[in-house]
């Protein structure tokens, strides 16, 4: 990458940020309702090489996307352009709400895996936030990076998501599980129990890619909030604005009392929330006690609830999930991300890599031969969060 950087900008890059992708074994689709989540960062992600510019100009090139992105950091942030530059503009937007920015960057960015469910958008946003902060001598704690990148994604990019992706990417540590309460924003980094067998984080790309802003993501968020509103109305609780309404604020007992009255669609969204809360608690204990079999089983159950209650996942992702359940050497797995894009993740036995690859590939491509060129499996390991290298 340095050679390309030098060719493009005439000098070697002084700084290099690695911002990893993330997976969430359980605690899916609940961060926007202030639920409990778990996650890992892993050893594939986004690399950003950059130098600081004194005049405030930002010039970005990508090895993944076409086109040049050029803007001034000192000027007001322009509206979204619909291209990859929006993520850098989003980072500028969110930082500018808090700090004065004077210096820009010349940067070259590259992602190491295809796009689809691994939170590449949060990974690039975090890389830009860290780079612009560095260029302007702004010291940020990892949690401030999480908040700023998340604000950029919600307010600028327009996805009503929670803190899961940014937290996994910025806070994770190798060989440890991140456990975050997205309501209190308290988190723990829980080291792997020495009794737990080694595992791979395996990424299985269906071959299908979609953008979250155009998916049903925001609709599901609204459905969860409507479920909360229903429960509050049935039990005479005062209503708040929908944007301040979260399932986390409604006790499970209220759900048990009202679930039969609610339109089933809303009840299913709430069912996912409350059952996921329980699974995360159990999953954290399984992790702490080194019980990888139980941890994996809960991860499968989480995916089952995503399919039945949250009703997401394309045909392709559901097919991979079903194949995974029948594959020897897989402890557990689920769709990654919102389940509207292309990848499933699994915790797998490193001794069985080749059998796993062969079995899933054969079964999946028999059902979906059209993805022969784009279907991919990668065996990865947990990693530390975003950092300067
Ligand atoms: C996407 C969102 C996250 C989270 C997950 C589902 O990755 O960006 O905030 O809601 O989906 O768990």
Coordinates of N, CA and C and ligand atoms in Angstrom, one line a residue, residues 22 24 27-32 119 153 159 161-165 212 217 337-338, ligand 1:
X22 N -16.0 -6.5 12.7 CA -16.5 -7.1 13.9 C -17.5 -8.2 13.7
X24 N -20.8 -10.3 16.0 CA -21.6 -10.2 17.2 C -22.2 -11.6 17.4
X27 N -26.8 -11.0 20.9 CA -27.1 -9.6 21.2 C -27.3 -8.9 19.9
X28 N -28.0 -9.6 19.0 CA -28.2 -9.0 17.7 C -29.5 -8.2 17.6
X29 N -29.5 -7.1 16.9 CA -30.7 -6.3 16.7 C -31.3 -5.7 18.0
X30 N -30.5 -5.6 19.0 CA -31.0 -5.0 20.2 C -30.3 -3.8 20.7
X31 N -29.2 -3.4 20.0 CA -28.5 -2.2 20.5 C -29.3 -0.9 20.3
X32 N -30.1 -0.9 19.2 CA -31.0 0.3 19.0 C -32.1 0.4 20.0
X119 N -19.7 -4.8 9.2 CA -19.6 -3.4 9.7 C -18.4 -2.7 9.1
X153 N -22.7 8.0 11.9 CA -23.5 7.0 11.1 C -25.0 7.3 11.3
X159 N -28.5 5.9 9.3 CA -28.9 4.5 9.7 C -29.2 4.6 11.2
X161 N -29.0 3.1 13.9 CA -28.4 2.0 14.6 C -27.9 2.3 16.0
X162 N -27.5 1.3 16.7 CA -27.0 1.5 18.1 C -25.5 1.5 18.1
X163 N -24.9 1.1 19.3 CA -23.5 1.3 19.5 C -22.7 0.0 19.2
X164 N -23.4 -1.1 18.9 CA -22.7 -2.4 18.8 C -21.4 -2.3 17.9
X165 N -21.6 -1.9 16.7 CA -20.5 -2.0 15.7 C -19.3 -1.2 16.2
X212 N -27.3 -1.2 4.0 CA -28.3 -1.2 5.1 C -29.3 -0.1 5.1
X217 N -33.8 -2.2 7.8 CA -33.2 -2.0 9.1 C -34.0 -0.9 9.9
X337 N -24.2 -9.0 11.3 CA -24.8 -7.6 11.1 C -26.3 -7.7 11.2
X338 N -26.9 -6.9 10.3 CA -28.4 -6.7 10.4 C -29.1 -7.9 9.8
Ligands
LIG1 C1 -26.0 -3.5 12.2 C2 -26.1 -2.2 13.0 C3 -25.8 -2.5 14.5 C4 -26.7 -3.6 15.0 C5 -26.6 -4.8 14.0 C6 -27.5 -5.9 14.4 O1 -24.7 -3.9 12.2 O2 -25.2 -1.2 12.5 O3 -26.0 -1.3 15.2 O4 -28.0 -3.2 15.2 O5 -26.8 -4.4 12.7 O6 -27.2 -6.4 15.6

